[in-house]
XYZ file of N, CA, C and O in Angstrom:
516
model
N 21.294 -20.293 32.612
C 22.419 -19.439 32.226
C 22.045 -18.658 30.971
O 21.572 -19.215 29.997
N 22.267 -17.354 31.024
C 21.932 -16.494 29.895
C 22.937 -16.707 28.773
O 24.137 -16.808 29.006
N 22.435 -16.793 27.557
C 23.299 -16.877 26.388
C 22.895 -15.791 25.393
O 21.722 -15.427 25.294
N 23.888 -15.295 24.679
C 23.660 -14.284 23.653
C 24.155 -14.830 22.324
O 25.281 -15.328 22.236
N 23.321 -14.718 21.299
C 23.685 -15.230 19.980
C 23.480 -14.128 18.947
O 22.363 -13.648 18.741
N 24.581 -13.740 18.306
C 24.525 -12.687 17.299
C 24.296 -13.278 15.903
O 24.678 -14.421 15.631
N 23.709 -12.465 15.039
C 23.521 -12.850 13.640
C 23.480 -11.591 12.784
O 23.341 -10.476 13.315
N 23.612 -11.778 11.482
C 23.458 -10.660 10.554
C 24.739 -10.114 9.970
O 24.703 -9.216 9.131
N 25.869 -10.634 10.391
C 27.126 -10.149 9.841
C 27.317 -10.617 8.406
O 26.549 -11.419 7.879
N 28.351 -10.074 7.764
C 28.631 -10.470 6.385
C 29.577 -9.517 5.711
O 30.216 -8.683 6.359
N 29.659 -9.654 4.386
C 30.522 -8.814 3.568
C 29.667 -7.775 2.853
O 28.647 -8.114 2.237
N 30.075 -6.524 2.918
C 29.316 -5.437 2.293
C 30.294 -4.416 1.730
O 31.414 -4.261 2.262
N 29.886 -3.741 0.677
C 30.731 -2.691 0.109
C 30.626 -1.410 0.928
O 29.609 -1.165 1.596
N 31.649 -0.610 0.851
C 31.640 0.685 1.535
C 30.416 1.486 1.095
O 30.067 1.507 -0.093
N 29.773 2.114 2.071
C 28.554 2.861 1.803
C 27.298 2.048 1.995
O 26.189 2.608 2.019
N 27.439 0.745 2.141
C 26.302 -0.135 2.310
C 25.815 -0.214 3.749
O 26.315 0.497 4.632
N 24.842 -1.094 3.968
C 24.220 -1.234 5.284
C 24.137 -2.700 5.687
O 24.082 -3.595 4.842
N 24.130 -2.910 6.991
C 23.887 -4.230 7.576
C 23.086 -4.037 8.848
O 23.203 -2.998 9.506
N 22.313 -5.060 9.192
C 21.577 -5.051 10.452
C 21.979 -6.287 11.247
O 21.769 -7.418 10.798
N 22.555 -6.040 12.411
C 22.935 -7.124 13.308
C 21.843 -7.334 14.339
O 21.187 -6.379 14.778
N 21.673 -8.582 14.750
C 20.722 -8.911 15.804
C 21.403 -9.759 16.858
O 22.337 -10.503 16.568
N 20.906 -9.643 18.072
C 21.423 -10.418 19.196
C 20.217 -10.953 19.960
O 19.403 -10.165 20.459
N 20.128 -12.272 20.045
C 19.031 -12.912 20.759
C 19.531 -13.398 22.114
O 20.571 -14.070 22.192
N 18.789 -13.069 23.163
C 19.174 -13.436 24.525
C 18.213 -14.475 25.076
O 16.997 -14.357 24.918
N 18.777 -15.478 25.723
C 17.945 -16.451 26.431
C 17.713 -15.959 27.848
O 18.379 -15.025 28.310
N 16.811 -16.573 28.569
C 16.577 -16.197 29.947
C 15.483 -15.160 30.093
O 14.963 -14.626 29.116
N 15.138 -14.845 31.358
C 14.000 -13.971 31.645
C 14.403 -12.627 32.224
O 13.568 -11.896 32.723
N 15.702 -12.280 32.153
C 16.158 -11.029 32.768
C 16.510 -9.956 31.753
O 17.085 -8.942 32.101
N 16.161 -10.182 30.494
C 16.569 -9.255 29.439
C 16.085 -7.844 29.710
O 16.851 -6.876 29.591
N 14.825 -7.686 30.074
C 14.263 -6.342 30.255
C 14.843 -5.620 31.463
O 14.676 -4.408 31.604
N 15.523 -6.336 32.341
C 16.095 -5.735 33.553
C 17.554 -5.302 33.344
O 18.189 -4.804 34.279
N 18.071 -5.494 32.139
C 19.483 -5.232 31.863
C 19.668 -4.196 30.764
O 18.777 -3.967 29.941
N 20.832 -3.575 30.793
C 21.263 -2.760 29.668
C 22.023 -3.657 28.694
O 22.570 -4.687 29.088
N 22.036 -3.247 27.433
C 22.695 -4.052 26.405
C 23.692 -3.190 25.638
O 23.510 -1.976 25.499
N 24.712 -3.828 25.130
C 25.718 -3.092 24.376
C 26.256 -3.881 23.201
O 26.142 -5.111 23.162
N 26.781 -3.147 22.232
C 27.526 -3.734 21.120
C 28.962 -3.235 21.202
O 29.198 -2.035 21.362
N 29.878 -4.155 21.064
C 31.297 -3.855 21.001
C 31.851 -4.440 19.709
O 31.190 -5.237 19.048
N 33.058 -4.053 19.351
C 33.694 -4.647 18.178
C 35.182 -4.786 18.403
O 35.780 -4.053 19.186
N 35.754 -5.765 17.710
C 37.198 -5.977 17.810
C 37.747 -6.262 16.427
O 37.368 -7.247 15.780
N 38.625 -5.389 15.983
C 39.289 -5.553 14.698
C 40.603 -6.300 14.902
O 41.155 -6.293 16.012
N 41.121 -6.936 13.869
C 42.379 -7.679 13.998
C 43.504 -6.796 14.525
O 43.726 -5.688 14.030
N 44.175 -7.273 15.555
C 45.302 -6.539 16.118
C 44.925 -5.360 16.989
O 45.799 -4.611 17.434
N 43.629 -5.176 17.220
C 43.180 -4.046 18.030
C 42.409 -4.536 19.245
O 41.913 -5.662 19.277
N 42.280 -3.659 20.236
C 41.522 -4.009 21.421
C 40.013 -3.884 21.145
O 39.584 -3.121 20.265
N 39.241 -4.599 21.925
C 37.790 -4.509 21.817
C 37.353 -3.095 22.214
O 37.853 -2.549 23.195
N 36.413 -2.528 21.455
C 35.974 -1.167 21.731
C 34.453 -1.070 21.735
O 33.767 -1.830 21.050
N 33.961 -0.108 22.483
C 32.529 0.157 22.580
C 32.015 0.733 21.272
O 32.671 1.571 20.663
N 30.827 0.276 20.869
C 30.177 0.799 19.670
C 28.892 1.531 20.045
O 28.699 2.688 19.686
N 28.003 0.839 20.759
C 26.710 1.439 21.105
C 26.125 0.724 22.309
O 26.414 -0.455 22.537
N 25.292 1.423 23.065
C 24.629 0.834 24.211
C 23.212 1.370 24.349
O 22.908 2.475 23.870
N 22.361 0.581 24.993
C 20.978 0.990 25.223
C 20.579 0.584 26.639
O 20.810 -0.548 27.059
N 19.999 1.534 27.377
C 19.623 1.221 28.750
C 18.195 0.703 28.815
O 17.531 0.527 27.784
N 17.691 0.463 30.017
C 16.372 -0.138 30.167
C 15.266 0.798 29.699
O 14.195 0.344 29.293
N 15.513 2.086 29.759
C 14.497 3.055 29.334
C 14.441 3.217 27.818
O 13.526 3.860 27.303
N 15.431 2.655 27.125
C 15.539 2.854 25.689
C 16.487 3.963 25.311
O 16.642 4.290 24.127
N 17.132 4.560 26.298
C 18.131 5.583 26.027
C 19.330 4.987 25.314
O 19.778 3.895 25.656
N 19.840 5.686 24.310
C 20.915 5.148 23.480
C 22.176 6.008 23.556
O 22.108 7.229 23.736
N 23.305 5.351 23.405
C 24.601 6.003 23.501
C 25.515 5.388 22.454
O 25.459 4.178 22.208
N 26.369 6.229 21.841
C 27.206 5.768 20.737
C 28.635 6.265 20.865
O 28.883 7.342 21.392
N 29.556 5.469 20.315
C 30.916 5.940 20.150
C 30.912 7.029 19.082
O 30.093 7.003 18.152
N 31.814 7.975 19.214
C 31.870 9.083 18.251
C 32.070 8.572 16.823
O 31.564 9.165 15.872
N 32.800 7.494 16.679
C 33.129 6.982 15.348
C 31.914 6.452 14.578
O 31.975 6.323 13.356
N 30.825 6.149 15.287
C 29.648 5.589 14.617
C 28.413 6.476 14.751
O 27.362 6.176 14.160
N 28.516 7.539 15.520
C 27.370 8.405 15.768
C 26.837 8.966 14.447
O 27.592 9.434 13.607
N 25.525 8.879 14.268
C 24.899 9.357 13.039
C 24.818 8.304 11.943
O 24.114 8.491 10.945
N 25.539 7.198 12.117
C 25.517 6.122 11.116
C 24.883 4.840 11.650
O 24.246 4.109 10.904
N 25.071 4.578 12.944
C 24.567 3.345 13.550
C 23.385 3.666 14.463
O 23.340 4.732 15.086
N 22.450 2.717 14.571
C 21.306 2.857 15.462
C 21.101 1.560 16.221
O 20.944 0.496 15.615
N 21.088 1.659 17.552
C 20.834 0.503 18.395
C 19.390 0.553 18.866
O 18.846 1.630 19.135
N 18.753 -0.622 18.949
C 17.374 -0.692 19.426
C 17.183 -2.015 20.148
O 17.978 -2.942 19.986
N 16.110 -2.087 20.941
C 15.827 -3.321 21.672
C 14.347 -3.638 21.595
O 13.512 -2.747 21.483
N 14.040 -4.929 21.687
C 12.660 -5.411 21.725
C 12.564 -6.350 22.920
O 12.980 -7.512 22.836
N 12.031 -5.839 24.026
C 11.971 -6.644 25.247
C 11.014 -7.827 25.111
O 11.184 -8.845 25.777
N 10.015 -7.712 24.264
C 9.068 -8.814 24.071
C 9.730 -9.999 23.375
O 9.337 -11.148 23.574
N 10.745 -9.704 22.561
C 11.436 -10.759 21.814
C 12.827 -11.050 22.356
O 13.551 -11.889 21.810
N 13.220 -10.343 23.417
C 14.560 -10.539 24.001
C 15.658 -10.344 22.957
O 16.603 -11.140 22.864
N 15.534 -9.283 22.171
C 16.538 -9.030 21.150
C 17.023 -7.578 21.185
O 16.281 -6.667 21.574
N 18.247 -7.395 20.783
C 18.817 -6.067 20.580
C 19.422 -6.056 19.181
O 20.005 -7.050 18.747
N 19.226 -4.959 18.477
C 19.683 -4.862 17.091
C 20.630 -3.684 16.912
O 20.601 -2.733 17.696
N 21.423 -3.774 15.869
C 22.317 -2.674 15.511
C 22.205 -2.469 14.008
O 22.651 -3.315 13.224
N 21.594 -1.362 13.615
C 21.485 -1.012 12.198
C 22.684 -0.157 11.844
O 22.902 0.889 12.454
N 23.435 -0.610 10.871
C 24.672 0.062 10.484
C 24.540 0.581 9.057
O 24.405 -0.212 8.123
N 24.567 1.885 8.904
C 24.490 2.534 7.596
C 25.812 3.203 7.259
O 26.651 3.427 8.128
N 25.977 3.529 5.987
C 27.171 4.246 5.511
C 28.443 3.577 6.024
O 29.344 4.232 6.548
N 28.501 2.291 5.863
C 29.633 1.522 6.396
C 30.933 1.896 5.699
O 30.960 2.194 4.498
N 32.004 1.859 6.478
C 33.342 2.192 6.007
C 34.261 0.992 6.209
O 34.019 0.164 7.086
N 35.341 0.911 5.456
C 36.295 -0.193 5.686
C 36.786 -0.260 7.137
O 37.044 -1.346 7.650
N 36.901 0.899 7.801
C 37.340 0.922 9.200
C 36.330 0.276 10.146
O 36.653 0.016 11.308
N 35.118 0.020 9.675
C 34.110 -0.660 10.505
C 34.304 -2.167 10.510
O 33.608 -2.876 11.245
N 35.213 -2.675 9.702
C 35.469 -4.107 9.648
C 35.946 -4.619 11.002
O 36.919 -4.113 11.570
N 35.243 -5.618 11.538
C 35.559 -6.145 12.865
C 34.606 -7.295 13.182
O 33.630 -7.521 12.461
N 34.891 -7.976 14.268
C 33.922 -8.896 14.860
C 33.066 -8.067 15.819
O 33.600 -7.382 16.700
N 31.767 -8.122 15.633
C 30.833 -7.367 16.462
C 30.241 -8.300 17.520
O 29.736 -9.386 17.204
N 30.305 -7.825 18.765
C 29.967 -8.667 19.907
C 28.878 -7.988 20.733
O 28.986 -6.801 21.067
N 27.864 -8.761 21.067
C 26.755 -8.293 21.891
C 27.074 -8.589 23.359
O 27.713 -9.608 23.668
N 26.636 -7.718 24.260
C 26.901 -7.915 25.676
C 25.705 -7.463 26.521
O 24.964 -6.555 26.123
N 25.569 -8.069 27.697
C 24.434 -7.805 28.592
C 24.957 -7.518 29.999
O 25.819 -8.219 30.515
N 24.392 -6.499 30.632
C 24.779 -6.183 31.999
C 23.967 -7.030 32.966
O 22.972 -7.642 32.607
N 24.338 -7.040 34.229
C 23.449 -7.612 35.242
C 22.217 -6.699 35.369
O 22.148 -5.641 34.729
N 21.280 -7.088 36.247
C 20.138 -6.225 36.489
C 20.649 -4.846 36.897
O 21.499 -4.729 37.779
N 20.131 -3.802 36.257
C 20.698 -2.486 36.465
C 19.610 -1.441 36.575
O 18.418 -1.737 36.417
N 19.990 -0.230 36.872
C 19.038 0.868 37.010
C 18.318 1.136 35.696
O 18.803 0.784 34.622
N 17.147 1.771 35.773
C 16.342 2.038 34.591
C 17.052 2.977 33.625
O 16.988 2.821 32.420
N 17.742 3.946 34.192
C 18.506 4.884 33.378
C 20.006 4.649 33.586
O 20.454 4.502 34.710
N 20.750 4.631 32.496
C 22.199 4.497 32.582
C 22.843 5.688 31.880
O 22.154 6.510 31.263
N 24.153 5.791 32.015
C 24.851 6.861 31.320
C 25.915 6.277 30.401
O 26.179 5.077 30.401
N 26.532 7.158 29.613
C 27.497 6.710 28.615
C 28.653 5.962 29.263
O 29.095 4.915 28.780
N 29.148 6.484 30.379
C 30.340 5.914 30.990
C 30.086 4.505 31.497
O 30.968 3.647 31.453
N 28.888 4.257 31.969
C 28.537 2.912 32.423
C 28.430 1.964 31.220
O 28.980 0.861 31.237
N 27.751 2.383 30.178
C 27.539 1.506 29.035
C 28.801 1.304 28.203
O 28.963 0.275 27.549
N 29.706 2.234 28.202
C 30.937 2.108 27.422
C 32.009 1.303 28.148
O 33.005 0.915 27.538
N 31.792 1.048 29.429
C 32.768 0.320 30.244
C 32.533 -1.187 30.125
O 31.488 -1.683 30.517
N 33.512 -1.910 29.605
C 33.343 -3.351 29.405
C 33.101 -4.089 30.720
O 32.435 -5.126 30.738
N 33.582 -3.535 31.810
C 33.421 -4.184 33.114
C 31.980 -4.125 33.610
O 31.623 -4.813 34.570
N 31.134 -3.322 32.958
C 29.725 -3.251 33.339
C 28.944 -4.483 32.895
O 27.849 -4.738 33.380
N 29.504 -5.259 31.976
C 28.789 -6.368 31.350
C 29.213 -7.704 31.935
O 30.384 -7.927 32.225
N 28.245 -8.608 32.092
C 28.547 -9.910 32.670
C 28.398 -11.050 31.660
O 28.907 -12.148 31.883
N 27.704 -10.803 30.546
C 27.476 -11.859 29.567
C 27.853 -11.348 28.180
O 27.458 -10.232 27.809
N 28.593 -12.173 27.448
C 29.072 -11.793 26.124
C 28.715 -12.864 25.104
O 28.729 -14.056 25.404
N 28.414 -12.422 23.895
C 28.195 -13.355 22.808
C 29.511 -13.760 22.159
O 30.585 -13.308 22.578
N 29.405 -14.617 21.160
C 30.588 -15.094 20.439
C 31.026 -14.131 19.346
O 32.179 -14.149 18.920
N 30.110 -13.304 18.874
C 30.449 -12.315 17.861
C 30.046 -12.734 16.459
O 29.877 -13.922 16.163
N 29.905 -11.734 15.605
C 29.607 -11.964 14.193
C 30.514 -11.067 13.359
O 30.709 -9.893 13.687
N 31.077 -11.619 12.301
C 32.060 -10.900 11.495
C 31.366 -9.930 10.529
O 30.433 -10.305 9.816
N 31.859 -8.697 10.525
C 31.428 -7.691 9.549
C 32.658 -7.259 8.763
O 33.656 -6.837 9.360
N 32.589 -7.397 7.450
C 33.695 -7.000 6.585
C 33.192 -5.992 5.564
O 32.216 -6.263 4.847
N 33.835 -4.825 5.535
C 33.446 -3.765 4.610
C 34.561 -3.589 3.592
O 35.695 -3.251 3.955
N 34.247 -3.815 2.333
C 35.251 -3.702 1.280
C 35.228 -2.294 0.686
O 34.184 -1.644 0.613
N 36.396 -1.843 0.249
C 36.505 -0.483 -0.324
C 36.246 -0.478 -1.818
O 36.146 -1.514 -2.444
């Protein structure tokens, strides 16, 4: 059974940076697309960033230009580098993995929570003003 474990969350001042990592168990990592979602208190879970098997990346408008998603298939990890953090970025950040999927994906597939079959527990990111 595939498991996803996030790390790297914490407390940071506005304007600061954090790097989140997600480690996946199992041997199907390179055959899947990966995504980061977040959920703030009292709000629904929302898409943050996704990366397909080719390395193509897609972002929510709210983080475009500030966040960078990357993957390392040799290490079964996906990372999210977050720069210029804002208080509105405060949330639990959750890593997710799709089933085996096509080499190229599009934004609508990666932003759709129903595309993912495995979810991590999440890591808390708090940005103070």
